[in-house]
Coordinates of C-alpha atoms in Angstrom, one line a residue:
Chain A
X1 CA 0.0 0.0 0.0
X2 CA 2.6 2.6 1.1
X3 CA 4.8 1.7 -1.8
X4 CA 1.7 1.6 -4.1
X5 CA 1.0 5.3 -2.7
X6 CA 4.8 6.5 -2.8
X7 CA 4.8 4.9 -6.7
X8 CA 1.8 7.3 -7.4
X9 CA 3.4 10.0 -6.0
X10 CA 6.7 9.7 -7.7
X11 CA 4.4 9.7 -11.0
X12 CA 3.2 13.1 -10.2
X13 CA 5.6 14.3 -9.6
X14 CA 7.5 13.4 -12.6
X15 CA 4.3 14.6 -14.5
X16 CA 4.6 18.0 -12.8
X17 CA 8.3 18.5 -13.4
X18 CA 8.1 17.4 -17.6
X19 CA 5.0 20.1 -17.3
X20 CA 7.7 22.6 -15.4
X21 CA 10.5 21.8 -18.2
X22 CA 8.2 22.1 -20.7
X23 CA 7.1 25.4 -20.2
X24 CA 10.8 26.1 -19.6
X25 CA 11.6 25.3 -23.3
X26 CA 8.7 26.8 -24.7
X27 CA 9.4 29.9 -23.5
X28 CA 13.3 30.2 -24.1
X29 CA 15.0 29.6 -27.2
X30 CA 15.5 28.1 -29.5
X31 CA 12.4 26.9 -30.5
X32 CA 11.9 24.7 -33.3
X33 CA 9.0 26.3 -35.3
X34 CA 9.7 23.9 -38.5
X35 CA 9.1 20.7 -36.4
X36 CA 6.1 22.5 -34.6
X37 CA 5.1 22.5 -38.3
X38 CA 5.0 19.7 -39.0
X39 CA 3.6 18.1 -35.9
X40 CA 0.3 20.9 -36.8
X41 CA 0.1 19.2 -39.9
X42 CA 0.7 15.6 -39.1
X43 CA -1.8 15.9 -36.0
X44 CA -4.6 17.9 -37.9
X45 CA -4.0 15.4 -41.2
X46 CA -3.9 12.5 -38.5
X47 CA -7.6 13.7 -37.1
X48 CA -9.5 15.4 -39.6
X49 CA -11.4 12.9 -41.7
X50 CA -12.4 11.0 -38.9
X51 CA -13.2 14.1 -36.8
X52 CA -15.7 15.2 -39.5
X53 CA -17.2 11.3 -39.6
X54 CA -17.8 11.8 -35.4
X55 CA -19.1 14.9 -35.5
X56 CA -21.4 14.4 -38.2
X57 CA -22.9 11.1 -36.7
X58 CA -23.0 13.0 -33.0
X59 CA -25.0 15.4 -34.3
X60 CA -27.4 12.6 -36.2
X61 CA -27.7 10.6 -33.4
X62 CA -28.0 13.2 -30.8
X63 CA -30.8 15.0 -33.1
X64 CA -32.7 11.6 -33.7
X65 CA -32.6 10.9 -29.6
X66 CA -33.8 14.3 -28.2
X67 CA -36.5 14.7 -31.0
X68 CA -38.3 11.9 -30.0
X69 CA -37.4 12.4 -26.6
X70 CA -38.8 15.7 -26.7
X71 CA -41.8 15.0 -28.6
X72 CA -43.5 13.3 -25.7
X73 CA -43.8 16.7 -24.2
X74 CA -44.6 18.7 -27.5
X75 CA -40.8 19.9 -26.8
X76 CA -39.8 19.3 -30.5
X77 CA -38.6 23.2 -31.7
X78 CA -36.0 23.0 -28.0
X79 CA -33.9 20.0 -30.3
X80 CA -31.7 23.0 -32.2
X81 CA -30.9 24.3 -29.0
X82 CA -30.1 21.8 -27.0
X83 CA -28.1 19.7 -29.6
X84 CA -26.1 22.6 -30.3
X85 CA -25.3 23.5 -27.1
X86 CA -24.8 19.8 -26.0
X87 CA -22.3 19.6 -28.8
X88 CA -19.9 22.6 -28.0
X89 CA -19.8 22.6 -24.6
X90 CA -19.5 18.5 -23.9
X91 CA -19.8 16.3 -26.3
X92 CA -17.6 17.3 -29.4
X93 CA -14.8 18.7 -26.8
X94 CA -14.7 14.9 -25.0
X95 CA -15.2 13.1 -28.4
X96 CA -12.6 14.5 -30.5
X97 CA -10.4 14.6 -27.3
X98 CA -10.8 10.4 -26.6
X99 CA -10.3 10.0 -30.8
X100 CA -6.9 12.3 -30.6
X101 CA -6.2 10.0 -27.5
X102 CA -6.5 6.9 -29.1
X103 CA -4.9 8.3 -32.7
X104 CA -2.2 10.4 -31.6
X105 CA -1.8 9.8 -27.9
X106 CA -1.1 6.5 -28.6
X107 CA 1.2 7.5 -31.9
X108 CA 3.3 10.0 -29.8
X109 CA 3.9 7.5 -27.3
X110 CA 4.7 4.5 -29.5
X111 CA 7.2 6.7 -31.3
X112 CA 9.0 8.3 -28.1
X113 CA 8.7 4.6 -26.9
X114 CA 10.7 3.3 -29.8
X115 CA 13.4 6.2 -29.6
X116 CA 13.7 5.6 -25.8
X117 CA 14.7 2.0 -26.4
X118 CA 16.9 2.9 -29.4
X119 CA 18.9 4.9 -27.6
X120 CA 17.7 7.8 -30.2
X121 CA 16.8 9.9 -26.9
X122 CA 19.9 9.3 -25.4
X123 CA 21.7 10.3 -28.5
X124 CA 19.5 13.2 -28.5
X125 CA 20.7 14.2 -25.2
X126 CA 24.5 13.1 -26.0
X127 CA 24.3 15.2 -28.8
X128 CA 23.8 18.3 -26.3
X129 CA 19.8 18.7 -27.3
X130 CA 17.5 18.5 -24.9
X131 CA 14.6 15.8 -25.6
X132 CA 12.2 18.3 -23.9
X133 CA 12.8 21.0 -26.3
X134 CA 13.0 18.6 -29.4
X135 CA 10.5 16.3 -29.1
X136 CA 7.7 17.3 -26.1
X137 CA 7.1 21.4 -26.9
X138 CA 6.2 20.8 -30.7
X139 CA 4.0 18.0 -29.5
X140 CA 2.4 19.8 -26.7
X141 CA 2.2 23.4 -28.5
X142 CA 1.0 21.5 -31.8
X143 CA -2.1 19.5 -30.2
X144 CA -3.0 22.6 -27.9
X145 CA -3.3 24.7 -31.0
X146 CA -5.1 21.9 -33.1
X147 CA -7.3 19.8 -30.8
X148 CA -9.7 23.1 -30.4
X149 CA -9.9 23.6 -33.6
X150 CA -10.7 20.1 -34.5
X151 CA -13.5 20.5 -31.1
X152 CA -14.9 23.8 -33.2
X153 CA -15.1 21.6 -36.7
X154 CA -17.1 18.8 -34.7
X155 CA -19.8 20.9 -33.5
X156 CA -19.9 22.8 -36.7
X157 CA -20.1 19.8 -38.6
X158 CA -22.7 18.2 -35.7
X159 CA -24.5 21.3 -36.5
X160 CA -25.1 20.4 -40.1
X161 CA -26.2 16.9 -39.6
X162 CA -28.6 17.8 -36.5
X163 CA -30.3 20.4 -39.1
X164 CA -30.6 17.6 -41.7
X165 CA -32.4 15.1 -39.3
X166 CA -34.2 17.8 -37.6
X167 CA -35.5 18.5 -41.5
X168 CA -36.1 14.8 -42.3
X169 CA -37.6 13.5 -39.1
X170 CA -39.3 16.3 -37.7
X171 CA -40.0 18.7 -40.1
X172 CA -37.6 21.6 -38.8
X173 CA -37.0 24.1 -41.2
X174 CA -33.4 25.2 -41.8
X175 CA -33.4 28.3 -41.1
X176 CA -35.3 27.8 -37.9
X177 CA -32.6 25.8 -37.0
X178 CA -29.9 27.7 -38.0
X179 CA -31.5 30.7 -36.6
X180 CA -32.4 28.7 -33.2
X181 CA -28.3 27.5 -33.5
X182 CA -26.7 31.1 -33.8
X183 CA -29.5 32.7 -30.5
X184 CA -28.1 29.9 -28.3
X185 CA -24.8 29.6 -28.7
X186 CA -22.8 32.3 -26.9
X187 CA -18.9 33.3 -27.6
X188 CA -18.1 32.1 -23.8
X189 CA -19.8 28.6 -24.9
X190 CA -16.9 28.5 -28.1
X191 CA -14.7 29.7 -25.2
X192 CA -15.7 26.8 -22.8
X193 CA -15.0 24.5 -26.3
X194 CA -11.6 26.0 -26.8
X195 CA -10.9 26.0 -23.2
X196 CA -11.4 22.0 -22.8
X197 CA -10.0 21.1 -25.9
X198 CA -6.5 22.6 -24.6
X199 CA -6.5 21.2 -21.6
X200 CA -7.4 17.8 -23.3
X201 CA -4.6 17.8 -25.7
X202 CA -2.2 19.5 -22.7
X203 CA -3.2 15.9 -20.9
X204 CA -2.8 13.2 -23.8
X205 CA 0.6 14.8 -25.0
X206 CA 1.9 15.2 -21.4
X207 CA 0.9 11.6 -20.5
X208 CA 2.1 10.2 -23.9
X209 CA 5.7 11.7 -24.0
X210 CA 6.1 10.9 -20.1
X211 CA 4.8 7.0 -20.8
X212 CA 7.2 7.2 -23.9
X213 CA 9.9 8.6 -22.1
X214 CA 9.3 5.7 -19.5
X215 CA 9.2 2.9 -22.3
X216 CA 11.5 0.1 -21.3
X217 CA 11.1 -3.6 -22.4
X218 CA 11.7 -3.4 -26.0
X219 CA 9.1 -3.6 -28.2
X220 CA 6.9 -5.3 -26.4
X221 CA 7.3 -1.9 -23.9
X222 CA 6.6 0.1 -26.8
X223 CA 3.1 -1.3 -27.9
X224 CA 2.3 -1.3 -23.8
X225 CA 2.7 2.4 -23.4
X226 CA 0.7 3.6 -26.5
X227 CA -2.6 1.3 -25.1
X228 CA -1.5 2.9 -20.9
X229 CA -1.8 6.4 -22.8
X230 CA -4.9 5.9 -24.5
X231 CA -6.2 4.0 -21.2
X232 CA -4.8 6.6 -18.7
X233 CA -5.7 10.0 -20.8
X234 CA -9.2 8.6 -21.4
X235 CA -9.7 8.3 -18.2
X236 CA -8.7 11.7 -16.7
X237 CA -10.0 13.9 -19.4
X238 CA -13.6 12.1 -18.5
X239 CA -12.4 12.9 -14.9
X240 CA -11.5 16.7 -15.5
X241 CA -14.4 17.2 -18.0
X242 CA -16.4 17.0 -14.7
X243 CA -14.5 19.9 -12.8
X244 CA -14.2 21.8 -15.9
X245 CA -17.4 21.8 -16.5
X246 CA -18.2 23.3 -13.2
X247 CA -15.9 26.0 -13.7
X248 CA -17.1 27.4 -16.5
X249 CA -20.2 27.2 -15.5
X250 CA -19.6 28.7 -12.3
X251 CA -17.4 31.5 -14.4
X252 CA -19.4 32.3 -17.5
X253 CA -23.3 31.6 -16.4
Chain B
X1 CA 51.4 14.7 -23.0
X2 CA 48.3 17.1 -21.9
X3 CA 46.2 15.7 -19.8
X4 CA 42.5 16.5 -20.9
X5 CA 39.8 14.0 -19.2
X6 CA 40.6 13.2 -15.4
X7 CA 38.1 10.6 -13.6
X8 CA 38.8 10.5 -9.8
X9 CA 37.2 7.9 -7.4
X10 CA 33.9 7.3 -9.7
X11 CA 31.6 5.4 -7.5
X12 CA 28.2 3.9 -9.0
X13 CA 25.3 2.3 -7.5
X14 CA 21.9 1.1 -9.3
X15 CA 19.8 0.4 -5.9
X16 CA 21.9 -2.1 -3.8
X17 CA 23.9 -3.2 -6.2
X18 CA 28.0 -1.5 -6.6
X19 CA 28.4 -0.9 -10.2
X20 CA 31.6 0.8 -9.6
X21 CA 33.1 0.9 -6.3
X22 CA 36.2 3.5 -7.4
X23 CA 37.4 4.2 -10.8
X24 CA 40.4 6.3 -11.3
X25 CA 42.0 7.2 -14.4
X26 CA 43.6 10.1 -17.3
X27 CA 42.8 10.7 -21.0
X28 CA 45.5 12.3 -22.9
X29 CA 45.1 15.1 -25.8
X30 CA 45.1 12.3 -29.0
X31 CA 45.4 9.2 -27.0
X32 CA 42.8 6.3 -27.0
X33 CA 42.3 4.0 -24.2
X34 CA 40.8 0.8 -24.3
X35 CA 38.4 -0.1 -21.6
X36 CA 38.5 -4.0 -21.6
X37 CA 36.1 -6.1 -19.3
X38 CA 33.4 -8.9 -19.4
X39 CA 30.2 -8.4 -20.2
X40 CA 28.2 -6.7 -17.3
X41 CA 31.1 -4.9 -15.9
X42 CA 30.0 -1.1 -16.2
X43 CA 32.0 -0.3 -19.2
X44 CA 29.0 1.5 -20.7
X45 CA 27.5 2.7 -17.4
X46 CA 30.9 3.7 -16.9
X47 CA 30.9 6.0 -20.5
X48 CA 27.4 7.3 -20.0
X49 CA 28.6 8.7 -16.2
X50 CA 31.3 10.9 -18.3
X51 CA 29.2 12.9 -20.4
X52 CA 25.9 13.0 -17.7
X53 CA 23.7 10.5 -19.7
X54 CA 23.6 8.5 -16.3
X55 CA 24.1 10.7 -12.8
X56 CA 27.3 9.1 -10.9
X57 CA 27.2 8.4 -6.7
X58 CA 30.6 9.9 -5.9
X59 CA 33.8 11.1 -7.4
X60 CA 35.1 13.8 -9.8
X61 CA 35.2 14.4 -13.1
X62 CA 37.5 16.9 -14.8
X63 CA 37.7 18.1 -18.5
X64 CA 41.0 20.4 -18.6
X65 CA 40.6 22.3 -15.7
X66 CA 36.4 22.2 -15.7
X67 CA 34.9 19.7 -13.2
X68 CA 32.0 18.5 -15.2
X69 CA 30.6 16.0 -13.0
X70 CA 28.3 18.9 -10.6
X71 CA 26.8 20.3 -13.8
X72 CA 23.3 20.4 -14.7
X73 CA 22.0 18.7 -17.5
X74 CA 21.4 22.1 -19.5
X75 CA 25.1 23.3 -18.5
X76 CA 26.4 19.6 -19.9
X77 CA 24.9 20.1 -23.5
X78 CA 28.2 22.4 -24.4
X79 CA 30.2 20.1 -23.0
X80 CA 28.8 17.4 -25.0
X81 CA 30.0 19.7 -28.2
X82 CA 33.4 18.6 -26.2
X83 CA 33.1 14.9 -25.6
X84 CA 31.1 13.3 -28.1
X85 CA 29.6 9.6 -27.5
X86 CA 29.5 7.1 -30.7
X87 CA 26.9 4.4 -29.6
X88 CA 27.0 0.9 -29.6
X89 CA 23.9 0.8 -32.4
X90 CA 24.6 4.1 -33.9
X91 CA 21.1 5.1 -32.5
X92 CA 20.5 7.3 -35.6
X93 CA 17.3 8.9 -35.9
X94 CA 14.9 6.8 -37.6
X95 CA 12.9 9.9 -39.1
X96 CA 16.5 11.8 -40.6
X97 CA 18.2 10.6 -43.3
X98 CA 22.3 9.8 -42.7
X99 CA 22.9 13.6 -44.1
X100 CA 20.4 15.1 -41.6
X101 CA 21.3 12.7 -39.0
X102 CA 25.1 13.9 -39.5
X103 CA 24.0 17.4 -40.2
X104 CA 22.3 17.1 -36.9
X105 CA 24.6 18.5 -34.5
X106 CA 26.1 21.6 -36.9
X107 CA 22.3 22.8 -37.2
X108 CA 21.9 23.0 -33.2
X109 CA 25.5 24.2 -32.2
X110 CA 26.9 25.9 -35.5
X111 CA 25.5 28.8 -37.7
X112 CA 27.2 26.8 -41.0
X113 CA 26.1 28.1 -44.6
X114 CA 24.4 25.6 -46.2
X115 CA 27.7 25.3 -48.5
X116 CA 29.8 25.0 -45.6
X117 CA 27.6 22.5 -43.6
X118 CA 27.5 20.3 -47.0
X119 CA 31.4 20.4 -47.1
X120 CA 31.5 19.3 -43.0
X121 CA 29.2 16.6 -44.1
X122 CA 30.0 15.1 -47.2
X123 CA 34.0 15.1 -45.3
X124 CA 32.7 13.4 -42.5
X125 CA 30.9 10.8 -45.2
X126 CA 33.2 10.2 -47.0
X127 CA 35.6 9.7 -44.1
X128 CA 33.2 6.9 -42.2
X129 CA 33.0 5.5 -46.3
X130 CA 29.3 5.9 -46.8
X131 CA 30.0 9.1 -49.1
X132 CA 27.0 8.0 -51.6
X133 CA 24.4 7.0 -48.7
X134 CA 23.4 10.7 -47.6
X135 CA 20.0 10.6 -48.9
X136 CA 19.2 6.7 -47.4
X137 CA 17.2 6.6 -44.2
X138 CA 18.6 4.4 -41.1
X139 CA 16.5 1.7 -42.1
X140 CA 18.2 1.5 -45.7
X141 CA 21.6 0.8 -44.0
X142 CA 23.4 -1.7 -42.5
X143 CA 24.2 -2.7 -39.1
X144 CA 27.6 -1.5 -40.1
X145 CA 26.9 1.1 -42.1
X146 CA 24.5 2.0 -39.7
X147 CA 27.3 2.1 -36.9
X148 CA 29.8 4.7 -39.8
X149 CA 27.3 6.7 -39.6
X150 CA 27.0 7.2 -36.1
X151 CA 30.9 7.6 -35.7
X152 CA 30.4 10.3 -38.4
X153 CA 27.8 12.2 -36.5
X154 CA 29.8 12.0 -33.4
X155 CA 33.0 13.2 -35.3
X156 CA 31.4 16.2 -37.0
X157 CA 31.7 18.6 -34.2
X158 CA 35.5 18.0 -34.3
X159 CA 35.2 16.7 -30.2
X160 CA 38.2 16.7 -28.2
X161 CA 37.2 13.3 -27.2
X162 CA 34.9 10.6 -28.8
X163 CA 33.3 7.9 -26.1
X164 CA 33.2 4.7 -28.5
X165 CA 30.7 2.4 -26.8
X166 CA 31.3 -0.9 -28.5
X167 CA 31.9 0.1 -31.6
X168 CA 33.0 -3.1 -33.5
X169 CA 30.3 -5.4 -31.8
X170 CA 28.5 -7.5 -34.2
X171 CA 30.5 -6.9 -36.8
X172 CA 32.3 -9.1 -39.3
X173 CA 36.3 -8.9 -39.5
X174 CA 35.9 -6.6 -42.6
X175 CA 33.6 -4.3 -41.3
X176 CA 35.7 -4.1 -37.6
X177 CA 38.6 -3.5 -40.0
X178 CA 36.8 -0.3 -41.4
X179 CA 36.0 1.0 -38.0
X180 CA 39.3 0.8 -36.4
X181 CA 40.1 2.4 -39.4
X182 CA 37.7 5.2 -39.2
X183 CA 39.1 5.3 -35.0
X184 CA 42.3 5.9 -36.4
X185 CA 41.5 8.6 -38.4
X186 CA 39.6 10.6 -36.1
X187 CA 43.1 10.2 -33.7
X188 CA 45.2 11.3 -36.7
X189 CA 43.2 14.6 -36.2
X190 CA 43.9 15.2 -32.7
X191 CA 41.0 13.5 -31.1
X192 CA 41.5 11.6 -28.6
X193 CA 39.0 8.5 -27.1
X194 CA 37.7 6.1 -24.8
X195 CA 37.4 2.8 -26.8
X196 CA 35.0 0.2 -24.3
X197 CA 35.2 -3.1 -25.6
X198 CA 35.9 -6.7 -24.9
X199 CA 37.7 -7.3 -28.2
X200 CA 41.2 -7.5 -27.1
X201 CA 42.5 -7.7 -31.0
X202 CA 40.8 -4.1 -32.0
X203 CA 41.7 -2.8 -28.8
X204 CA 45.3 -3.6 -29.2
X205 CA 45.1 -2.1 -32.6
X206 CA 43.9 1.4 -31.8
X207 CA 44.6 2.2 -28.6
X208 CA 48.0 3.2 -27.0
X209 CA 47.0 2.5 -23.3
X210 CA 44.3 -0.3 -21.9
X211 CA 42.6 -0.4 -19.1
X212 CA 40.5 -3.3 -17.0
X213 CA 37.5 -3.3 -15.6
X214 CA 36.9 -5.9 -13.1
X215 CA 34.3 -6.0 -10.2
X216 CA 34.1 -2.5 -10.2
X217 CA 37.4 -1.2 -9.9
X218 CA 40.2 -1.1 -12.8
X219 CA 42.4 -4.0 -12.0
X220 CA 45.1 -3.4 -15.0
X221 CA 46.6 0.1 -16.4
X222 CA 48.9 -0.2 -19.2
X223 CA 50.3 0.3 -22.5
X224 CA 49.7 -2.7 -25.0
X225 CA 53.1 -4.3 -24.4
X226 CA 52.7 -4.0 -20.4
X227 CA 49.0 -5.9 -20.9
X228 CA 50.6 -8.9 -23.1
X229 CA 53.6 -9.0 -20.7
X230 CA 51.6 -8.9 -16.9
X231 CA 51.3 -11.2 -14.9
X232 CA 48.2 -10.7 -12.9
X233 CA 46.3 -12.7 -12.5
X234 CA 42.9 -10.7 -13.8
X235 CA 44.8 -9.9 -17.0
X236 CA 46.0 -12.9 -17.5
X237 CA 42.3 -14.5 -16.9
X238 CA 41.1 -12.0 -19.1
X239 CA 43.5 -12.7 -22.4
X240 CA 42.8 -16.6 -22.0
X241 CA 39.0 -16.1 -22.5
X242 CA 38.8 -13.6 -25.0

């Protein structure tokens, strides 16, 4: 038990002092914009097909559930409001979060993994480069800068198939909707969005280069730490969602 | 002859277990020392506590007149421009080519030209023999090649001193041939080096002092004649096995 506890501790605070020596090397030079680049590109090239796919079917299904929920009670013309709004401030913020989990999480940790037990880190470091600097900040600075945008083109995108269902199934005009869409949603609920989506891509790169980092055993370490990350992330952006969510609410309504 | 790398009373522990109890020894300006031992003796451990990749228990260690052992790891990335560290796989980045992988280093620490960064590279290519393999990726190569490449990137900084960790393991005779080869040319331009092996025949060819590693401590510390001539026992052990 008390080594369990001190085991958990140490983790922490390993977490804490990668989040420390990240913000360190972001904010000193040099910084390595080209590689920040390219981890933009590979991360948003990575996520946005499948992105668009889970945003469009979260706004089907969520239209189809709460306009038949909502019919019982003669509630029907409430569906463009509360899909939208259940769509930026919750559910496309957690979805595209757990997909960039599993996707790139799990990539960034398998490929830190493989360098760790390559000695490509070491060489990194024996090369007088810090591994911090070269391979965490683009990461980090890369998914913090994505990941919301990807949250914002999931609700968008949920938008558009919740108006056709709403126009198919229960006869909502369009521009009801859309009209019903832009009177509900405020800016601080695209801030709350963009606010979660940071935090969410500030947990699964931190986790993912610290498991990677951590990656021992070979190859058989390597394909262990991309399934902890997706396991480990998953769980505490479900965890934080909670807390976040009361924040905001207690800051912006 | 100048005395450039001193390591005084090293001690090294992973948990319970004494890696090193007290190593003491001197690197001369263009001299290369073989560090001899069986397997599991510290050798590497022993490299990696030089340059900081591993954090040492006790003792000193002096570069010149610098005592590089109390720095941090930020302060230890110039001194790495210093002592460079060949690996025993080459651990070449997978996602570079072998010109970017060699070019490496020169971006980070040197503002080169493009021209004179090509020059620094296609020299240090076509010294490690791989002059027409710039544009293959690690992958392409082979484990010796792979290994060329590696020395190259360690070389092209021009270090005062090059930590070769097992350079010639795994390698056919031809292939060992090249890398002593390549070891000798980096010491014809004034570098000197720390060769870890157990390969008493390439160690005896490259290096002007050897030195052995034996339950911690260095039991043996001599030039080649003094090793093939000694009696101790260790040494003695040591030739007969390997």
């Amino acid at each position: 038990m008390i080594s369990r506890t001190r085991h958990q501790l140490e983790f922490i605070g390993e977490l804490v002092s990668l989040t420390f020596q990240t913000l360190k090397a972001s904010l000193s030079r040099p910084f390595y914009w080209l590689r920040l680049l390219e981890q933009i590109v590979e991360l948003g090239q990575r996520s946005l097909s499948i992105t668009i796919v889970i945003g469009f079917i979260m706004g089907l299904v969520m239209t189809l559930q709460f306009g038949y929920g909502l019919a019982k009670f003669g509630g029907t013309l409430y569906v463009p409001a509360i899909v939208s709004l259940s769509l930026i401030r919750e559910m496309a913020p957690i979805f595209t979060s757990l997909l960039v989990a599993g996707r790139i999480g799990s990539g960034i940790a398998a490929e830190i993994g493989a360098m760790n037990v390559t000695q490509q880190i070491d060489a990194i470091r024996a090369l007088g480069t810090s591994p911090v600097r070269v391979l965490v900040v683009p990461r980090m600075v890369a998914a913090m800068l994505t990941l919301p945008l990807l949250g914002i083109l999931a609700t968008f995108v949920g938008i558009i198939g919740g108006a056709i269902i709403a126009r198919s199934e229960f006869d909502i005009a369009y521009g009801f909707y859309v009209n019903k869409v832009l009177a509900t949603i405020q800016l601080h609920d695209v801030f709350s969005c963009y606010i979660k989506c940071m935090f969410f891509a500030f947990i699964i790169t931190l986790f993912a280069c610290w498991r990677g980092f951590n990656t021992k055993e070979g190859t058989r370490g390597v394909g262990e730490a991309a399934t902890w990350v997706v396991v480990r992330s998953s769980i505490v952006i479900l965890i934080s969602d909670f807390f976040l969510s009361k924040a905001l609410i207690l800051l912006f309504d | 002859m100048e005395e450039i790398l001193r390591v005084k009373n090293l001690k090294k522990t992973f948990g319970e277990k004494t890696i090193h109890h007290a190593i003491n020894f001197t690197l001369h300006k263009s001299e290369t020392i073989g560090l001899l031992g069986n397997s599991g003796t510290g050798k590497s451990v022993l490299l990696r506590c030089l340059i900081g990749l591993e954090t040492m228990d006790d003792g000193e260690v002096w570069l010149g007149k610098e005592r590089i052992d109390l720095l941090k790891e930020e302060a230890m990335f110039k001194i790495r421009t210093r002592i460079s560290y060949a690996f025993q796989s080459g651990a070449l980045f997978d996602s570079l080519n072998v010109y970017e992988n060699i070019a490496y280093p020169l971006r980070e620490h040197l503002k080169l030209t493009h021209k004179e960064e090509e020059a620094r590279v296609s020299e240090m290519l076509k010294l490690v023999r791989i002059g027409e393999s710039g544009e293959l990726f690690p992958s392409d190569l082979s484990g010796g090649m792979q290994k060329r490449a590696g020395l190259a990137r360690a070389m092209v900084l021009y270090p005062e001193i090059i930590l070769y960790d097992e350079p010639t393991a795994g390698l056919d005779p031809v292939n060992v041939e090249n890398v002593l080869e390549i070891m000798r040319a980096f010491k014809a331009k004034g570098t000197a080096g720390i060769f870890v092996t157990h390969d008493i025949i390439a160690a005896k060819k490259v290096c002007d002092r050897l030195l052995i590693v034996d339950s911690g401590r260095i039991v043996f510390e001599g030039t080649v004649k003094q090793f093939e001539e000694s009696t101790n026992d260790i040494v003695k052990n040591f030739q007969s096995t390997h």
